[in-house]
XYZ file of N, CA and C in Angstrom:
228
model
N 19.794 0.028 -21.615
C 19.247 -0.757 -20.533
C 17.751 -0.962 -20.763
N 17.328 -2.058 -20.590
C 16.053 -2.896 -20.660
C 14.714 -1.902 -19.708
N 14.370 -0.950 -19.890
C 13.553 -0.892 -19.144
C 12.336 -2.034 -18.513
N 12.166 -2.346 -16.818
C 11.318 -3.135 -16.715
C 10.445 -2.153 -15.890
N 8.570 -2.989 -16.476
C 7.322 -2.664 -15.812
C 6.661 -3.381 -15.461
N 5.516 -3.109 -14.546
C 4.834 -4.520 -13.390
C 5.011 -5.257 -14.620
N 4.475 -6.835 -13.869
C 3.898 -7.350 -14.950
C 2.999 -8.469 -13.699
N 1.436 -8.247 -14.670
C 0.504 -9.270 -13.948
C 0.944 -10.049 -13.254
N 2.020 -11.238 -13.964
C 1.925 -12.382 -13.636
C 3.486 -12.517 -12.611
N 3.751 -11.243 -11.523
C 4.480 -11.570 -10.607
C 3.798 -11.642 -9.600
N 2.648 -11.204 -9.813
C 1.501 -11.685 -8.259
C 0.728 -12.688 -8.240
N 0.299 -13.123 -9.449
C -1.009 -14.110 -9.651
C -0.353 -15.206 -10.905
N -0.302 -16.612 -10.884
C -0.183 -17.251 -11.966
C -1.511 -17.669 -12.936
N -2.431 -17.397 -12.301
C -3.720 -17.728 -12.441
C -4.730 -16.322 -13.071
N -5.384 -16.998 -13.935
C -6.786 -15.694 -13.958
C -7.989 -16.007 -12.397
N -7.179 -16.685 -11.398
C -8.330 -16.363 -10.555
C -8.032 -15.689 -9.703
N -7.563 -14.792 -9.511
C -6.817 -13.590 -8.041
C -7.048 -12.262 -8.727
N -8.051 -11.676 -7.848
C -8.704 -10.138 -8.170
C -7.504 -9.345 -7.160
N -6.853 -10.111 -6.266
C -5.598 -9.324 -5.613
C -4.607 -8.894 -6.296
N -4.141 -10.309 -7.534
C -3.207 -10.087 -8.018
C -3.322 -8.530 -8.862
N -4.295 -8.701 -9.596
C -4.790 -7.539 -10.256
C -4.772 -5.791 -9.513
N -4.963 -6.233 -8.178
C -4.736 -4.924 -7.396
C -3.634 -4.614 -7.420
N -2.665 -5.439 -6.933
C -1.708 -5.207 -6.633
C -0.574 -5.032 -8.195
N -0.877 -6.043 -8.840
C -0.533 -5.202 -10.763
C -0.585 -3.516 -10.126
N -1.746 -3.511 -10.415
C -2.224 -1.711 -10.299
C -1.696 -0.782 -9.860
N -1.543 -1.472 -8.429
C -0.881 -0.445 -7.100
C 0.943 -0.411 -7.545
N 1.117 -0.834 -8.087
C 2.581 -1.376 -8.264
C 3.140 -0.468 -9.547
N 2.440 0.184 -9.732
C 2.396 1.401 -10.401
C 2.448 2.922 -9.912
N 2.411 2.848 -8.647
C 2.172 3.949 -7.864
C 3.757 4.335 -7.582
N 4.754 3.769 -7.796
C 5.844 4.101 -7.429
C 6.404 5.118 -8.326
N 6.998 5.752 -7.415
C 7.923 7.356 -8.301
C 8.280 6.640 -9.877
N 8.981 5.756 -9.710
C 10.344 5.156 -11.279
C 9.265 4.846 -12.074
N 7.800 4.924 -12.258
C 6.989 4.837 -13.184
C 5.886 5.972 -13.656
N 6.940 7.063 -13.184
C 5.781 8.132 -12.772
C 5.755 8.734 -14.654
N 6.826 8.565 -15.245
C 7.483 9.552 -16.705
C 7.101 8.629 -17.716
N 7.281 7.063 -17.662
C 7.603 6.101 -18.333
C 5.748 5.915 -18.662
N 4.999 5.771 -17.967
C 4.031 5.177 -17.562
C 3.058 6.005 -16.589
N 2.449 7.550 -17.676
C 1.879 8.226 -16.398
C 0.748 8.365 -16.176
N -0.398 7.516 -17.452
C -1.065 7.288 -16.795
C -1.652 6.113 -15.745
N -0.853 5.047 -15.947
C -1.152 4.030 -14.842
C -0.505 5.115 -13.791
N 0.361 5.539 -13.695
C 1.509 6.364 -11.972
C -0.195 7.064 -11.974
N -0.597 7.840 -12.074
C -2.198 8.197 -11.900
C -3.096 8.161 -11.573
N -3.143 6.872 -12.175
C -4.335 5.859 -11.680
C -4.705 5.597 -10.518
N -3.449 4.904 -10.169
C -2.987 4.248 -9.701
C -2.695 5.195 -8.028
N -2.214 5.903 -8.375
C -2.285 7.297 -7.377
C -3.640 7.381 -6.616
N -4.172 7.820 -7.688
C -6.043 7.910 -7.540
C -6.353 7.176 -7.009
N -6.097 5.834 -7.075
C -6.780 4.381 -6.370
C -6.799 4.564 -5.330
N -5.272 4.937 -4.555
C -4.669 5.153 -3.573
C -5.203 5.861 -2.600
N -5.681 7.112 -3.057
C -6.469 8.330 -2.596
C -7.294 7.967 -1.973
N -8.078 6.997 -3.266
C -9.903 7.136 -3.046
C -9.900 5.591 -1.916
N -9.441 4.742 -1.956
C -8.982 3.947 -0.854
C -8.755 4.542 0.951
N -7.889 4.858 1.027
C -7.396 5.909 2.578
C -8.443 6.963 2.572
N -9.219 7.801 1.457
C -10.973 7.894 1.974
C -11.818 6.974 2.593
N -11.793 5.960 1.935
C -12.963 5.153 2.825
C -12.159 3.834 3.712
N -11.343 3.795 4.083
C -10.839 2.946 5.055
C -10.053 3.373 5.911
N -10.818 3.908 7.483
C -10.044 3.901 8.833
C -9.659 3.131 9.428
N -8.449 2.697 10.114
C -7.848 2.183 10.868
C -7.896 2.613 12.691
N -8.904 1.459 13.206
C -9.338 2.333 14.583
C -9.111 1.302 15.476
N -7.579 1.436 16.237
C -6.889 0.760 17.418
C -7.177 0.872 18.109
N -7.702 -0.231 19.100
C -8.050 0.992 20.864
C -7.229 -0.104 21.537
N -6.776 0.614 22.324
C -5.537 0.231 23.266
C -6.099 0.758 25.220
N -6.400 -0.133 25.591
C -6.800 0.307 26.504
C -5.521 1.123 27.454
N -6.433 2.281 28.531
C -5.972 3.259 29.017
C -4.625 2.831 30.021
N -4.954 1.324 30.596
C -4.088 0.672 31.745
C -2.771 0.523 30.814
N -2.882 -0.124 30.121
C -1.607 -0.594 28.795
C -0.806 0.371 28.765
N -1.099 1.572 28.387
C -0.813 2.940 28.211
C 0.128 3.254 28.910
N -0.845 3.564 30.080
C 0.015 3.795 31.210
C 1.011 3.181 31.737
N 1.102 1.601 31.821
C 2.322 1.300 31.709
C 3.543 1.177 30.557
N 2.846 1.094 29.684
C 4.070 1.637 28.599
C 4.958 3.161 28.735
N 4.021 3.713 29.286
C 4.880 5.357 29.640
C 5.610 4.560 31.038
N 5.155 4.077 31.778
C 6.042 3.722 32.862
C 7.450 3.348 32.583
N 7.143 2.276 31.872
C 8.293 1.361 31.236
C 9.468 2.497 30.999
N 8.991 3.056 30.183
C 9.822 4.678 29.068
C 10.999 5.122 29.975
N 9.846 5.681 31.443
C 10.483 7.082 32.234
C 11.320 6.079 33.069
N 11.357 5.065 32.994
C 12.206 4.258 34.243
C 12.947 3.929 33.409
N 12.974 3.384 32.550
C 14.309 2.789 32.013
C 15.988 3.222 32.016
């Protein structure tokens, strides 16, 4: 069986997408490339890491909302 690995050009047809290139990268992070391919699984890992270090995700949901969403819950 054919082993298959990313390949650039399923994200980007172009040399102009610095996404496509991320996502090449990240697309490496999956377990089935961890043996085949360990140091991109690595890397790629690492990227991962050092990424979710510097980017929080900060929702604010006000307190009223809330409260009726628990309402909703206990009545149903």
């Amino acid at each position: 069986m054919k082993e298959i690995k990313p390949n650039l050009f399923e994200f980007a047809t172009s040399e102009l997408s610095q996404d496509a290139f991320l996502c090449y990268l990240l697309s490496f992070s999956k377990k089935i490339y961890s043996e085949r391919f360990p140091l991109e699984y690595k890397f790629s890992r690492d990227v991962i890491k050092f990424l979710k270090k510097k980017v929080s995700l900060y929702i604010e949901i006000p307190l009223q909302k809330w409260y009726h969403m628990i309402l909703k819950v206990i009545y149903l």
